CSV table of C-alpha atoms in Angstrom, one decimal:
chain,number,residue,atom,x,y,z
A,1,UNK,CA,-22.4,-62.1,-25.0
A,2,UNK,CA,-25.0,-60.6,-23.2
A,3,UNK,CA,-24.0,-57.0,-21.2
A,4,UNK,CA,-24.1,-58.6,-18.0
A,5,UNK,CA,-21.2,-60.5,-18.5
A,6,UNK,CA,-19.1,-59.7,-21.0
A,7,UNK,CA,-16.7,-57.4,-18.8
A,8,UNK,CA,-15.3,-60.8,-17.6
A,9,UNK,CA,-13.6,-61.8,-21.1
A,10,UNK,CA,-10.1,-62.6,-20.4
A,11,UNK,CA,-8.8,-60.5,-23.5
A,12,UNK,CA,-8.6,-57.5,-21.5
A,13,UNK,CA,-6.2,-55.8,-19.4
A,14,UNK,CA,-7.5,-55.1,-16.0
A,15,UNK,CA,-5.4,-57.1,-14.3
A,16,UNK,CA,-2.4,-55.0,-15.4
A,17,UNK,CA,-4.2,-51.9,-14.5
A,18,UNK,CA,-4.7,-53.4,-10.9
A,19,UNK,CA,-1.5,-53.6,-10.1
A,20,UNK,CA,-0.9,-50.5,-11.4
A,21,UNK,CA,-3.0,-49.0,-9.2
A,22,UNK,CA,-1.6,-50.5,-5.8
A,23,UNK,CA,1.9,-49.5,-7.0
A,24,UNK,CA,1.3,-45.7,-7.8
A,25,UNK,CA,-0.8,-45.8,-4.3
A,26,UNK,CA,3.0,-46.5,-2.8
A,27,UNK,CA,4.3,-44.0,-5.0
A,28,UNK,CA,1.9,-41.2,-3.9
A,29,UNK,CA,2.4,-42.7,-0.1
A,30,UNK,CA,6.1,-42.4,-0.2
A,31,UNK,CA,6.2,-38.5,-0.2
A,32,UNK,CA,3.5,-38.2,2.2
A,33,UNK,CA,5.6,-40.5,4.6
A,34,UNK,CA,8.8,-39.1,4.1
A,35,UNK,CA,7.0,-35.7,5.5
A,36,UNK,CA,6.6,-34.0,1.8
A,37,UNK,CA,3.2,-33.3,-0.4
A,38,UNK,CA,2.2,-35.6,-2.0
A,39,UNK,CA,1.9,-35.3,-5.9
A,40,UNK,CA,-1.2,-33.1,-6.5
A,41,UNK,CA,-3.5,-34.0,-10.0
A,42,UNK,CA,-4.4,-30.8,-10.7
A,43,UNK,CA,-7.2,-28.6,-9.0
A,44,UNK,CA,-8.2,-32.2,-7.6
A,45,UNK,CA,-6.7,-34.6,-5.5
A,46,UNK,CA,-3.2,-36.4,-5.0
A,47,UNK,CA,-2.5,-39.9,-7.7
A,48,UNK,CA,-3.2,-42.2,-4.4
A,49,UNK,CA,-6.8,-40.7,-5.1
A,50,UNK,CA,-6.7,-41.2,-8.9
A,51,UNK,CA,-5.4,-45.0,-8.1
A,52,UNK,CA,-7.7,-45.5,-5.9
A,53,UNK,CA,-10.3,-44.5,-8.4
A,54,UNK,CA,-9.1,-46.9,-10.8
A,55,UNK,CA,-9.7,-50.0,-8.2
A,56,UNK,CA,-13.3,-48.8,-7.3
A,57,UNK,CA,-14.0,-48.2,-11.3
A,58,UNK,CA,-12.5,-52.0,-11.9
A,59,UNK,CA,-14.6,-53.5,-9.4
A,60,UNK,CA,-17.8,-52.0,-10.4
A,61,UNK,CA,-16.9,-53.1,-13.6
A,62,UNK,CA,-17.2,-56.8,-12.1
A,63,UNK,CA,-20.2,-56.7,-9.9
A,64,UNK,CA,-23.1,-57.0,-12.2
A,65,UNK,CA,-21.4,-60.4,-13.8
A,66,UNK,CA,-20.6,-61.0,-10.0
A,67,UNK,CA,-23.9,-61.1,-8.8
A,68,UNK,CA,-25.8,-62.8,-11.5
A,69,UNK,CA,-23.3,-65.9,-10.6
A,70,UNK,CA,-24.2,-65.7,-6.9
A,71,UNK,CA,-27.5,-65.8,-8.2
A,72,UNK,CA,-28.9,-63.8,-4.5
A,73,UNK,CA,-27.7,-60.8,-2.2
A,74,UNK,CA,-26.7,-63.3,0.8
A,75,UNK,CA,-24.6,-65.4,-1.5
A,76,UNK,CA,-23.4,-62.0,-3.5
A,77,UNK,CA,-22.1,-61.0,0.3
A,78,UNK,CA,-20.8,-63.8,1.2
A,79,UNK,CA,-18.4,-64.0,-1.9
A,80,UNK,CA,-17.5,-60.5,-0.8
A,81,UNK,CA,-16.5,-60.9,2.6
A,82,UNK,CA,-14.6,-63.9,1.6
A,83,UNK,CA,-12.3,-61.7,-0.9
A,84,UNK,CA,-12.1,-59.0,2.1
A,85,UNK,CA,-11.9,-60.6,5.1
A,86,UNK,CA,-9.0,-63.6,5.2
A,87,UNK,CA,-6.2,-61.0,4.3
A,88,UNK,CA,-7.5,-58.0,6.3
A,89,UNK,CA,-7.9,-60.7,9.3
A,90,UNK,CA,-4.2,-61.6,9.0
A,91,UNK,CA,-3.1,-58.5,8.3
A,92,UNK,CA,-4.5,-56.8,11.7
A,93,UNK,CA,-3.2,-59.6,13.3
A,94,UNK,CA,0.8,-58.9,12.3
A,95,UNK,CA,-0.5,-55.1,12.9
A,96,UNK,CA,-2.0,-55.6,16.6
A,97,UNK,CA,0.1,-58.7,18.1
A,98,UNK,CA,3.4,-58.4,15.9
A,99,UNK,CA,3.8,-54.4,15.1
A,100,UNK,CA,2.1,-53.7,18.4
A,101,UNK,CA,4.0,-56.0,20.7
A,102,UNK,CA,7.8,-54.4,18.9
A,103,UNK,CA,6.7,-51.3,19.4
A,104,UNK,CA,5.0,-51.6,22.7
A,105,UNK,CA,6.8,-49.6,26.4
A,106,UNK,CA,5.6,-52.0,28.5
A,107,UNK,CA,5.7,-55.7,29.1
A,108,UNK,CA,4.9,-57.3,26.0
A,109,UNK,CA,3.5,-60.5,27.9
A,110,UNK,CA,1.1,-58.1,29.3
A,111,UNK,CA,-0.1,-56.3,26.0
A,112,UNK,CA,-0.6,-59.5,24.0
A,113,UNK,CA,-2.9,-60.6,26.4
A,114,UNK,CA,-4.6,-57.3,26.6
A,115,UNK,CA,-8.2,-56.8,26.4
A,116,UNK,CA,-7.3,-53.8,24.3
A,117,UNK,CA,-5.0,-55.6,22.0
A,118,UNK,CA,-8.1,-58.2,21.3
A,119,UNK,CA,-10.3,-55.1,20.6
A,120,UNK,CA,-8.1,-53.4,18.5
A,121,UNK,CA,-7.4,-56.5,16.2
A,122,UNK,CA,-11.2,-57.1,16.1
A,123,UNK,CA,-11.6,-53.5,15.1
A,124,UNK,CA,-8.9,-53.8,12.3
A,125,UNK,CA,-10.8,-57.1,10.9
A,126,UNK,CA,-13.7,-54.9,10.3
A,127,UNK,CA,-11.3,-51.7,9.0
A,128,UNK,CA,-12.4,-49.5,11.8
A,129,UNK,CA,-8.8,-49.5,13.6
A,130,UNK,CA,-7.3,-47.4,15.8
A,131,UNK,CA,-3.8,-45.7,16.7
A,132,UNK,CA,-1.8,-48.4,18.7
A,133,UNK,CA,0.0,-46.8,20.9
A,134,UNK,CA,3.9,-46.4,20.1
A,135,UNK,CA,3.3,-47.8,17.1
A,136,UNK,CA,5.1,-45.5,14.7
A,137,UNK,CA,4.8,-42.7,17.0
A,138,UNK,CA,8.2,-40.9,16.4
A,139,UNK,CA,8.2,-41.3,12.9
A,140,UNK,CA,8.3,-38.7,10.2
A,141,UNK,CA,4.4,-39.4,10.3
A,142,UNK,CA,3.9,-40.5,13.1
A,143,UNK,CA,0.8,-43.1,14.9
A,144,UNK,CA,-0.1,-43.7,11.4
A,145,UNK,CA,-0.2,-47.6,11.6
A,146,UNK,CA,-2.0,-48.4,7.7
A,147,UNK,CA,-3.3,-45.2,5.9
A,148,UNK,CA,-4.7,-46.8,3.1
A,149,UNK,CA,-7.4,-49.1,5.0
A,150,UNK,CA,-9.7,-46.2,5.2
A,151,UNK,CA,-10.9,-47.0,1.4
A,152,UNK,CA,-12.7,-50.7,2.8
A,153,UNK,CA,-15.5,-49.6,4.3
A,154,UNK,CA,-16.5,-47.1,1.4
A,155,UNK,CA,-16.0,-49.8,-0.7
A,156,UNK,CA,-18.1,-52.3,1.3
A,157,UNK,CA,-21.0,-49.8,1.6
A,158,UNK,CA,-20.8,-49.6,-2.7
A,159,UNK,CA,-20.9,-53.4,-2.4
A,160,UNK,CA,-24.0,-53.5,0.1
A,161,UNK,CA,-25.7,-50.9,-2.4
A,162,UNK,CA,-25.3,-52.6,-5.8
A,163,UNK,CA,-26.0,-55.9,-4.2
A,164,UNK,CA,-29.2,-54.2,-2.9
A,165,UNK,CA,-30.4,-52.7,-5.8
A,166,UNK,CA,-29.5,-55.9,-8.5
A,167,UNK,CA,-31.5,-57.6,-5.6
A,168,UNK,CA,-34.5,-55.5,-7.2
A,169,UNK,CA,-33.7,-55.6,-10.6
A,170,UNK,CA,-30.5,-56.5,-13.1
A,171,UNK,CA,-31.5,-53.9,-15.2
A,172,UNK,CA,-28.9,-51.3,-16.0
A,173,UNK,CA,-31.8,-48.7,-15.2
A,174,UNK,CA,-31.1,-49.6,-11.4
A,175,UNK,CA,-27.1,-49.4,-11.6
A,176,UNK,CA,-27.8,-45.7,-13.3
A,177,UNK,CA,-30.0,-44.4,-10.0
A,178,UNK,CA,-27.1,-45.5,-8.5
A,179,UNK,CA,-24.9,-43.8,-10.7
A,180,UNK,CA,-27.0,-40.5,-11.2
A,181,UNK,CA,-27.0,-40.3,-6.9
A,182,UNK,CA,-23.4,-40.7,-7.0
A,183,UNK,CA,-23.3,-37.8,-9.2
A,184,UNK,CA,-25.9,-35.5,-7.4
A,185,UNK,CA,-24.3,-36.0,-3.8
A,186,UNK,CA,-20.3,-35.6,-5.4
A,187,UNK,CA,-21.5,-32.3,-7.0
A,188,UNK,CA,-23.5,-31.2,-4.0
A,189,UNK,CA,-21.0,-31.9,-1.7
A,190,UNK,CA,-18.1,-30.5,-3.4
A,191,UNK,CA,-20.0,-27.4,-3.9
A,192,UNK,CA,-21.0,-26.6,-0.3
A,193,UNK,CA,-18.4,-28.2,1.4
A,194,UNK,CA,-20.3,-30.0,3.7
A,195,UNK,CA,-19.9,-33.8,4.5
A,196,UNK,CA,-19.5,-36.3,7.5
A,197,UNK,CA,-18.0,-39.9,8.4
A,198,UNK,CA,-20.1,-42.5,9.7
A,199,UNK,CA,-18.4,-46.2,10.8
A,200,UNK,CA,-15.3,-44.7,9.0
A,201,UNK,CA,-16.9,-43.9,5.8
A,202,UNK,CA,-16.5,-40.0,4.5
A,203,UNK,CA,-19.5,-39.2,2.6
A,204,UNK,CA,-17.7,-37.0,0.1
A,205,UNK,CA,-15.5,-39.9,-1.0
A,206,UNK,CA,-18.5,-42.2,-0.9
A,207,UNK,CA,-20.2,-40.5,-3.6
A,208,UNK,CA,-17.0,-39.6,-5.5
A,209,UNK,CA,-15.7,-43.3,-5.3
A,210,UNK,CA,-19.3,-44.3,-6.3
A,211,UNK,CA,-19.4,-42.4,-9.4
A,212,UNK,CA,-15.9,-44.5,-10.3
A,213,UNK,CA,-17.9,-48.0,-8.2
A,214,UNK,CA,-21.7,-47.4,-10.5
A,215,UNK,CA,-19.9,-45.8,-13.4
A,216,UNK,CA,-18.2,-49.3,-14.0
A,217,UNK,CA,-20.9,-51.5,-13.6
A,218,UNK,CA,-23.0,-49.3,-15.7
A,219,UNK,CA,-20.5,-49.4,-18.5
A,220,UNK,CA,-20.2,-53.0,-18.2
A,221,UNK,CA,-24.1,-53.7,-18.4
A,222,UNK,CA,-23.6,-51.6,-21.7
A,223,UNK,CA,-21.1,-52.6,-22.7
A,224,UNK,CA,-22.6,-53.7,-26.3
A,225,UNK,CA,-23.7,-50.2,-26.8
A,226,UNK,CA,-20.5,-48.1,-26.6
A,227,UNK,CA,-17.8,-50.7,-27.6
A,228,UNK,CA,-17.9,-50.0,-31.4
A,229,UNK,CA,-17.4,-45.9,-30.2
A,230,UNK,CA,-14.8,-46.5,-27.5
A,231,UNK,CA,-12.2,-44.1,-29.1
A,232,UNK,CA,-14.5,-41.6,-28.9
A,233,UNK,CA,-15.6,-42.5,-25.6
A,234,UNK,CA,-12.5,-42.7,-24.6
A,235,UNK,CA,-11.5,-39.0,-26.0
A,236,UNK,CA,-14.6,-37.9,-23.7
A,237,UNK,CA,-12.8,-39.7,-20.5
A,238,UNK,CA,-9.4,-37.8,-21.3
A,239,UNK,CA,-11.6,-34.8,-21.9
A,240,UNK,CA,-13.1,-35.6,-18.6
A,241,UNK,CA,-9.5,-36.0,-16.4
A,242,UNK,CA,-7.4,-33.3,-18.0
A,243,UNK,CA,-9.8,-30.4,-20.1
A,244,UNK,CA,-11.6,-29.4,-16.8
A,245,UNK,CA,-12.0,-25.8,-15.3
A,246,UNK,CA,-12.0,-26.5,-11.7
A,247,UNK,CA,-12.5,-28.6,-8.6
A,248,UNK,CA,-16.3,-28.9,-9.1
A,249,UNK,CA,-15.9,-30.4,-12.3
A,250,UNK,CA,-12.9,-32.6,-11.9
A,251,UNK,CA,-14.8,-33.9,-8.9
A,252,UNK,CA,-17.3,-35.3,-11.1
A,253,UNK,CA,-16.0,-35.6,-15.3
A,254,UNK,CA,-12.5,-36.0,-14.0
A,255,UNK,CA,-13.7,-39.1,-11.8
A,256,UNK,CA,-16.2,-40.6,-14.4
A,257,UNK,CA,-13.3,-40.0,-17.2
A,258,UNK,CA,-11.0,-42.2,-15.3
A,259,UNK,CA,-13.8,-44.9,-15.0
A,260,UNK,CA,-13.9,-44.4,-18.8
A,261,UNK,CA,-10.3,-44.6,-19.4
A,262,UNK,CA,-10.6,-47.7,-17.3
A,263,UNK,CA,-12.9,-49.6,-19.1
A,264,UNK,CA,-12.3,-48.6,-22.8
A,265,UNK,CA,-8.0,-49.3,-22.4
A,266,UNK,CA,-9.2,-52.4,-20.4
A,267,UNK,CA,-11.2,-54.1,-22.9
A,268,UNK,CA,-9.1,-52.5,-25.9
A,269,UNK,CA,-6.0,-54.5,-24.6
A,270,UNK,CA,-4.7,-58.3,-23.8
A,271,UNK,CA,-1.7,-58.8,-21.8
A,272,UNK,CA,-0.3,-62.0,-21.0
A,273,UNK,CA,1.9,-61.2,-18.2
A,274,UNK,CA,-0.8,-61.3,-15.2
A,275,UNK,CA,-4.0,-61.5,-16.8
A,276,UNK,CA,-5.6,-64.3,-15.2
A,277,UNK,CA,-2.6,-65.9,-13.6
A,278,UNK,CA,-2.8,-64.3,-10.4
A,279,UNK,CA,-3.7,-60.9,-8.3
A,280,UNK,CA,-1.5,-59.8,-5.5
A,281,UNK,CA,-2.8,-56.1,-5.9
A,282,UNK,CA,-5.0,-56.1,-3.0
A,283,UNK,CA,-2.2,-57.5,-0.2
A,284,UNK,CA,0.4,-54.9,-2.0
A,285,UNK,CA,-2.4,-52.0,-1.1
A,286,UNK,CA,-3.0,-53.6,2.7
A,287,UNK,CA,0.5,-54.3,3.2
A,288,UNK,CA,2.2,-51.7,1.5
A,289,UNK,CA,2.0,-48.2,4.0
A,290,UNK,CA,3.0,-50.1,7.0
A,291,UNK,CA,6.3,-51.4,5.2
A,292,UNK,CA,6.7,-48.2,3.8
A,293,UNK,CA,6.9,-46.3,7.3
A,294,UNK,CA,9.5,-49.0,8.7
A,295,UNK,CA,11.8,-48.7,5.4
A,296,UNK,CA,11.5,-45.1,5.3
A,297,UNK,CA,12.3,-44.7,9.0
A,298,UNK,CA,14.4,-47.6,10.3
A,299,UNK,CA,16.6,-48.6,6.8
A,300,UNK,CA,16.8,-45.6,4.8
A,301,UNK,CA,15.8,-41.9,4.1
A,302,UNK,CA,16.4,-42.0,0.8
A,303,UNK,CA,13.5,-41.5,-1.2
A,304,UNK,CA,14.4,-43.5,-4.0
A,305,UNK,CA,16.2,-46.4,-2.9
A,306,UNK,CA,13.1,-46.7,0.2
A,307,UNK,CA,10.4,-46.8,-2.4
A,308,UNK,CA,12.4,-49.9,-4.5
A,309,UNK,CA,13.1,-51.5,-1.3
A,310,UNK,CA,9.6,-50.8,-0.4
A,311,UNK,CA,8.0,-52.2,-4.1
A,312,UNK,CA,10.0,-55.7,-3.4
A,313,UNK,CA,8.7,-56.1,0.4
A,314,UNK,CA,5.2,-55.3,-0.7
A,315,UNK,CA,5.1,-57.4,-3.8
A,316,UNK,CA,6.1,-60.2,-1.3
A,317,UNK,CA,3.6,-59.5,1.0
A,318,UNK,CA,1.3,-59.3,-1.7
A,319,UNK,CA,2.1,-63.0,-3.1
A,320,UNK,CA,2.5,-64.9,0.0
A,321,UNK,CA,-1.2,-62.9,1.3
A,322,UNK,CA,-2.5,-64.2,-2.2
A,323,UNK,CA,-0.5,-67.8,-2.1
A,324,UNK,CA,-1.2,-68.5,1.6
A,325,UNK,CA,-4.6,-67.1,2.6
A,326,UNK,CA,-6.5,-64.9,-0.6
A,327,UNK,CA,-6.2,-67.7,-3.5
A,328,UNK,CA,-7.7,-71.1,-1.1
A,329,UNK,CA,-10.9,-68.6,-0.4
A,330,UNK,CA,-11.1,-67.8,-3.8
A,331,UNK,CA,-11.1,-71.8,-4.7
A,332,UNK,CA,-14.1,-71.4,-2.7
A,333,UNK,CA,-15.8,-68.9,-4.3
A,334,UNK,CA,-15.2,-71.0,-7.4
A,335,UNK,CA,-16.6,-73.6,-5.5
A,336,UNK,CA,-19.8,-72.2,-4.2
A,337,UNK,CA,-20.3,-70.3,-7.8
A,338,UNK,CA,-20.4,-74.1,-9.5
A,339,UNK,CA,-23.3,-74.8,-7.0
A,340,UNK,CA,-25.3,-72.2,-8.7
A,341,UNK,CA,-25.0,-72.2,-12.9
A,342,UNK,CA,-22.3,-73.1,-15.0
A,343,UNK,CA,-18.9,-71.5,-13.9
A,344,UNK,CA,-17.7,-69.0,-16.5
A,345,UNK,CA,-14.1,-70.6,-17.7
A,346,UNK,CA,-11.2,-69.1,-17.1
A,347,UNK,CA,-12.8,-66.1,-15.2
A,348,UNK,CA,-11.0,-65.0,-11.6
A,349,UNK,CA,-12.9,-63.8,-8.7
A,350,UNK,CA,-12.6,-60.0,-9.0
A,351,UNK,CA,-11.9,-57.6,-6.1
């Protein structure tokens, strides 16, 4: 099996790791919501970051496969936006018209059918959301209506640029510029202490989540070279995430060791539990900090009990968002890749 695509054998265990992910992200949430700090990886960043690292580092892991089924950069996007965009979509909507309208001080006929409820849904389709107002606002942390959306556009813009530069050439020499600029700006960056936002996207966490985002793919398009080393490999990822001096360095090793961890554990391992049977990870990240803020503050302060109660509500939301409106636009995906070559059996639309 040819580099390309052999990140998408089903003996692996990404799938597990994926929901891993999306529960320690309500883990690390739960402190920072009930008004505490937030578990700290050393000289780094809190485990929301490290989970969040281990999404970006799965789905680069995907993309080259991913494109050369789409077989072009419009149809590549479009098989993007059509994993983003249906739960986001519903998800503002509960967010602007049901969240907003509860919590709302004035006549809820009248903010429904508010030009500013219509913006702010628009603006949450497209993760560039605002504060509604009342919304959360005497809570423990308060007008924080869904912290964790601020990841989608970062990981659109990694999207746009691999898509872009495959569109060149499906070389892995074009995923490693990517990957060597990820690398240059992180370590820059974190050095000077400069950086800026633009449409919602911080440019610090850009190139750090891009080092996780290129780092995959590149491993993936490589995948024949390093697999018969991946111990070793691997003992240069743990290396890389627990052996480092300071910020500088965690910044950069400590993020490309979790994209190693990543990939070596993933294709060292089979589970049989989720792999390939379904993927509710991405609706239990979306769903998951507002039904944390409304367990936390309006059924219980106890930190423990909140954050089981919290796990069931969000794996629910995450199966009915993957049941009723993820898995029919994944059909289509399916669909459209059948259209273009052969489908690969047995392989699920990745994130």
């Amino acid at each position: 099996m040819s580099g390309e695509n052999q990140g998408n054998d089903r003996g692996n265990s990404y799938d597990l790791m994926r929901h891993f992910a999306a529960v320690l992200v309500l883990y690390s949430h739960q402190f920072a919501l009930h008004g505490k700090v937030e578990p700290i990886y050393p000289f780094w960043d809190t485990y929301g970051f490290v989970a969040v690292a281990i999404f970006f580092s799965i789905s680069g892991y995907f993309m080259p496969a991913s494109f050369k089924r789409s077989g072009n950069f419009i149809e590549f996007s479009k098989r993007r936006l059509r994993r983003l965009l249906p739960a986001m979509v519903v998800c503002s909507f509960l967010m602007t018209y049901v969240l907003g309208a509860i919590y709302t001080s004035g006549p809820k006929w009248d903010y429904l059918t508010s030009n500013f409820a219509l913006v702010t849904f628009l603006k949450y389709s497209i993760f560039s959301g605002p504060a509604i107002p009342r919304v959360f606002a005497n809570y423990i942390y308060p007008n924080a209506v869904n912290g964790s959306l601020w990841t989608l556009p970062v990981e659109c813009v990694c999207y746009i640029a691999i898509g872009v530069a495959l569109s060149f050439s499906q070389s892995w020499k074009v995923i490693l510029a990517l990957f060597a600029g990820s690398i240059l700006g992180t370590a820059s960056l974190v050095h000077t202490g400069t950086g800026f936002s633009f449409y919602g996207v911080p440019l610090n966490y850009l190139c750090m989540f891009g080092i996780c985002f290129s780092g995959g793919a590149l491993l993936s398009v490589t995948k024949e070279t390093w697999y018969p080393n991946k111990w070793l490999l691997l003992m240069f990822g743990l290396a890389g995430m627990f052996l480092m001096p300071g910020k500088l360095e965690y910044s950069v090793l400590g993020t490309l060791g979790i994209t190693i961890a990543v990939a070596t554990i993933g294709e060292s391992f089979s589970e049989k539990l989720i792999n390939g049977k379904f993927d509710i990870s991405y609706g239990v990240y979306i769903y998951g900090f507002p039904i944390q803020q409304i367990v936390i503050n309006e059924i219980t302060h106890r930190f423990w009990l909140g954050m089981a109660i919290s796990l069931v509500l969000a794996l629910t939301a995450g199966y009915l968002s993957y049941r009723f409106v993820e898995k029919p636009f994944l059909r289509k995906n399916h669909r459209t890749q059948s259209s273009y070559n052969a489908p690969v059996v047995g392989v699920p639309e990745p994130d």
